[in-house]
Amino acid sequence: MLETSGNPDDNAGHFYRPMVVMGTIRRIRVNTLRVLSVLVLLLAWAPLEAQSAQKPLTNVAAVRGLSAAEAAKALPVDVTGVVTYSNPAEGDVFIEEGNGWIYVQPDRKYSIAPGSRVVVKGRTGASYSTQIVATSIEVTGKAPLPQPAFLSYQEAVKPENDCRYVTMQGIVRAASYQATAGSSLYLLRMEDGGKMIDVVVRDYPEFSPSRLLDATVRVTGALGGSYDVTNDRILGLRMNVSSSDAIHVVHAGDAGTEGHELMPLAALLKSNEALRDRQRVFTSGMVTLYDPGEKLVVQDGDSSLLVETRQTDPVGIGRRVEVTGFATAVDGVAGLDSGQFSIVPGEVAVTPRAITFADAMTGLYDNKLVSIEGEAISQTRESHLDTIILRSGNSVFPVVFRKRVSDVDPFPTYARGARIRATGVCMVHVRGFWGAVESIQVQVRSPGDIVVVAKASWWTLEHLFVVTSAILGFALLALAWGLRMRLRLLEKEKQLRQKSEQEMSRMSTLARMEQQRSRILELINSFQPLPIVLAAIQAYADEMWGGRRGHTHVLENRRLVLMTRSHLRPETIARLADLDPTESEEACAEAVRSHGLVGPNPARNVWSRPIQSSRGEVLGTMTFEGGDGDALPLNMEAFEFGCNLAAIAIDNRRLYEDVLHRSEHDQLTGLANRTLVHRRLEEALEQAHGNQRHAALLYLDLDDFKNVNDTYTHRVGDAYLIEVAQRFKACLRECDTLGRIGGDEFIAVLTDLEDAEIAHSIAERLVHAMDEPFAVEGHAIRGAVSIGLAFYPSSSSSAIGIMQFADHAMYAAKRAGGNRVSYSEPDLVAGGANGPWR
């Protein structure tokens, strides 16, 4: 029986609390069931998703169509295709199926014949294009090879054609044989539209590639390339060919050097025709250096030639070979690329030329067999190269030996300081547009090319240092105990004092530098005369170097010209031509002292540095001389700042002068342009008026110049104009001005004339300057010129009037048949320019 209280609300509370508890329990059960259902669905869906994500790709085109980011995820692959190329030695496999083609990187070497149908399993990989990293390759049968696509070079370099089975056509420029581990390779270089394609044919010893030289062939194979990993691009095309049957000759070429006239090596190097066009040349010489598969150097008398070749045929040093290839330039020196050689009877030991380092730096012995001596200062050994560094005077150069696999450290260890004579081929390295010699190296052919001339003295600097240190050490140990504490205190005090003085000097100098920097920069940007700007910079640096005197020299045509104040005599300054500031700072200071550019007192210190532009070009020197003692680091900082300011000032002035020159001169011929001609004409008239003398203007127009452009091209026409300008300029006096004001129009301003006969004589010389034909790029061009002559003051008293009269007279010469001189109408009426001056 339910017991109730007297309060109805209390009874309601007894009923409500059990109901709330029951409702809460039901909600917990429902939510728990929902959570469990979601967990069950997730657990069931995750394996399905994983299984779906790991589903392998079964189509070659689908694998090929992946982006680089997708291929890098190593997606599973299970594809079928036909092998278009396979090389067991290198592990290369190319397959194609339908409209898809791809490269397969096997996990091991497979021997698979082209035309085999295979099943490839593995994962995707990212390279220049998508590839398959195979874990297994299974041959399932035979299939016909795909129909190759016929592509040009421009089409073949497109990324979508990488690894495709194609046919290409070109001219064979080089052919060689190379034996690698387990296979034989035949390498062809085929030219298509000026572009080179490497063709690799493997394992067909009956194939004779040298017979294909200069033949037009069609080649069928798998397309590849030389891959630049850093920039992710193809550098050149490579066709992988399985059989020589895939090479079809369209037009036969010449076979090697047989039947061709050999050009002597000296004549070849001097022949503009042979070296100008991409034509095959033939020559011969004795082998002085041979790096199989890389280069061959031949020499005949005093002439030598570097040949780039891929041949690996054995040939001994001193054997005579016949060489063919295409002219090229290697470090500014004529050479041959795509070279082929064949051994002919004859073997002569080429005598090396004994030279010095200075001789080698002239560049005259590039690729020649030489003998050179130097002091060994270091030696390095690498897997493929041994290098010995020799010193000659203040310069060093390497002697290198390229090792083969069988050569294991062939050189002994040479003691530092030993004098060595190296016999080998001198390789000159040049830089810049003008081919300045930068460095040399000597490549020897065998360990026997290195001979020790004189052994290193035992009393080397290191040994002397050890002996001296031992003696001084015992002496110092005897005195150290009593003086140790005293010396420590004195040294500490000295260091603190020096540091304080240096810091104070530094702060003071920095303050002055900050105040003067803006003033000097304003001078640099104001285009004041260069000596004024450099004098301000020198004064600033002198202030930083208290008690020392400075000088600034600027290099002009490799001659140092003094730009700031000087206490030197003129005969001393004249010796500056022999000073070369391009040496090191120490050598520069010694040269400044030895040439008398500073005081004769040998006890005074000299500091000198080259002034260098931002491109490293030496512009001059800044020199200081003073008393005893080393320069403080703060002084050297001011020195460096002064050199930098001087370099900026000189560079700015050169830029200004270059812009001014370009604004007043013709860019093709270097002659004055119309603006400068007008100014020179005005100046000539003013001078003639002041001196009561005559002036003249010649208006020159080339006859039939348009035919030159139409017949020989505009490039030849430009070269012809340059030659004409040189002949015209040679006919004038130093005080005269020659300018080009149009395509084939020139003006000559003749000043300070005593009478008209001088102008007549010059005009006739200009006409006869065209008598001899011009040799322009192999063409003999005959030309003529029509000249109009006007005088001051007989023709006109103004520059515009004289130019008009000369122009009319030139057209009169044209109408009269050209190749002659015609005079202005007032001159003809008044009886010439020799009348009274008015």
PDB file of C-alpha atoms in Angstrom, residues 286-291 295 297-299 304 317 350-356 360 364-373 390 397-402 411 420-428 440-451:
ATOM      1  CA  MET A 286     100.142  13.017 -84.997  1.00  0.00           C
ATOM      2  CA  VAL A 287      98.268  12.146 -81.804  1.00  0.00           C
ATOM      3  CA  THR A 288      99.612  14.078 -78.804  1.00  0.00           C
ATOM      4  CA  LEU A 289      96.678  13.464 -76.409  1.00  0.00           C
ATOM      5  CA  TYR A 290      93.787  11.036 -76.379  1.00  0.00           C
ATOM      6  CA  ASP A 291      90.913  10.746 -73.880  1.00  0.00           C
ATOM      7  CA  LYS A 295      88.713  14.320 -77.041  1.00  0.00           C
ATOM      8  CA  VAL A 297      94.548  16.339 -79.884  1.00  0.00           C
ATOM      9  CA  VAL A 298      96.600  16.089 -83.078  1.00  0.00           C
ATOM     10  CA  GLN A 299      99.662  18.120 -84.032  1.00  0.00           C
ATOM     11  CA  SER A 304      97.596  21.630 -83.330  1.00  0.00           C
ATOM     12  CA  ILE A 317     100.485   8.622 -78.717  1.00  0.00           C
ATOM     13  CA  VAL A 350     106.395  14.774 -81.524  1.00  0.00           C
ATOM     14  CA  THR A 351     109.112  16.795 -79.800  1.00  0.00           C
ATOM     15  CA  PRO A 352     107.637  18.906 -76.973  1.00  0.00           C
ATOM     16  CA  ARG A 353     108.394  22.615 -76.949  1.00  0.00           C
ATOM     17  CA  ALA A 354     110.113  23.803 -73.737  1.00  0.00           C
ATOM     18  CA  ILE A 355     108.205  26.877 -72.500  1.00  0.00           C
ATOM     19  CA  THR A 356     107.758  28.971 -69.370  1.00  0.00           C
ATOM     20  CA  ALA A 360     101.850  29.562 -71.832  1.00  0.00           C
ATOM     21  CA  LEU A 364     100.128  30.683 -78.388  1.00  0.00           C
ATOM     22  CA  TYR A 365     100.665  27.116 -77.152  1.00  0.00           C
ATOM     23  CA  ASP A 366      97.033  26.094 -76.717  1.00  0.00           C
ATOM     24  CA  ASN A 367      96.587  22.363 -77.468  1.00  0.00           C
ATOM     25  CA  LYS A 368     100.318  22.018 -78.244  1.00  0.00           C
ATOM     26  CA  LEU A 369     102.717  19.487 -76.766  1.00  0.00           C
ATOM     27  CA  VAL A 370     104.949  21.393 -74.349  1.00  0.00           C
ATOM     28  CA  SER A 371     107.415  20.852 -71.549  1.00  0.00           C
ATOM     29  CA  ILE A 372     107.148  23.164 -68.528  1.00  0.00           C
ATOM     30  CA  GLU A 373     108.786  23.279 -65.121  1.00  0.00           C
ATOM     31  CA  LEU A 390     103.018  23.651 -59.612  1.00  0.00           C
ATOM     32  CA  PHE A 397      98.978  26.068 -62.525  1.00  0.00           C
ATOM     33  CA  PRO A 398      97.725  22.447 -62.421  1.00  0.00           C
ATOM     34  CA  VAL A 399      99.195  19.377 -64.071  1.00  0.00           C
ATOM     35  CA  VAL A 400      96.448  16.753 -64.499  1.00  0.00           C
ATOM     36  CA  PHE A 401      96.325  13.088 -65.471  1.00  0.00           C
ATOM     37  CA  ARG A 402      92.985  11.511 -66.406  1.00  0.00           C
ATOM     38  CA  PHE A 411     101.805   8.986 -59.600  1.00  0.00           C
ATOM     39  CA  ILE A 420     109.173  19.043 -61.590  1.00  0.00           C
ATOM     40  CA  ARG A 421     109.208  19.017 -65.373  1.00  0.00           C
ATOM     41  CA  ALA A 422     105.839  18.085 -66.877  1.00  0.00           C
ATOM     42  CA  THR A 423     105.451  17.095 -70.526  1.00  0.00           C
ATOM     43  CA  GLY A 424     101.926  17.208 -71.928  1.00  0.00           C
ATOM     44  CA  VAL A 425      99.358  19.167 -73.871  1.00  0.00           C
ATOM     45  CA  CYS A 426      98.837  22.778 -72.761  1.00  0.00           C
ATOM     46  CA  MET A 427      95.154  23.667 -72.286  1.00  0.00           C
ATOM     47  CA  VAL A 428      94.425  27.412 -72.262  1.00  0.00           C
ATOM     48  CA  ILE A 440      96.313  27.199 -68.127  1.00  0.00           C
ATOM     49  CA  GLN A 441      96.659  23.549 -67.289  1.00  0.00           C
ATOM     50  CA  VAL A 442      98.944  20.823 -68.628  1.00  0.00           C
ATOM     51  CA  GLN A 443      97.433  17.390 -69.233  1.00  0.00           C
ATOM     52  CA  VAL A 444     100.009  14.597 -69.198  1.00  0.00           C
ATOM     53  CA  ARG A 445      99.484  11.245 -70.915  1.00  0.00           C
ATOM     54  CA  SER A 446     101.311   8.842 -68.591  1.00  0.00           C
ATOM     55  CA  PRO A 447     103.261   8.871 -65.323  1.00  0.00           C
ATOM     56  CA  GLY A 448     106.442   8.961 -67.418  1.00  0.00           C
ATOM     57  CA  ASP A 449     105.588  12.525 -68.459  1.00  0.00           C
ATOM     58  CA  ILE A 450     106.471  13.722 -64.926  1.00  0.00           C
ATOM     59  CA  VAL A 451     110.199  14.049 -64.151  1.00  0.00           C
TER      60      VAL A 451
END
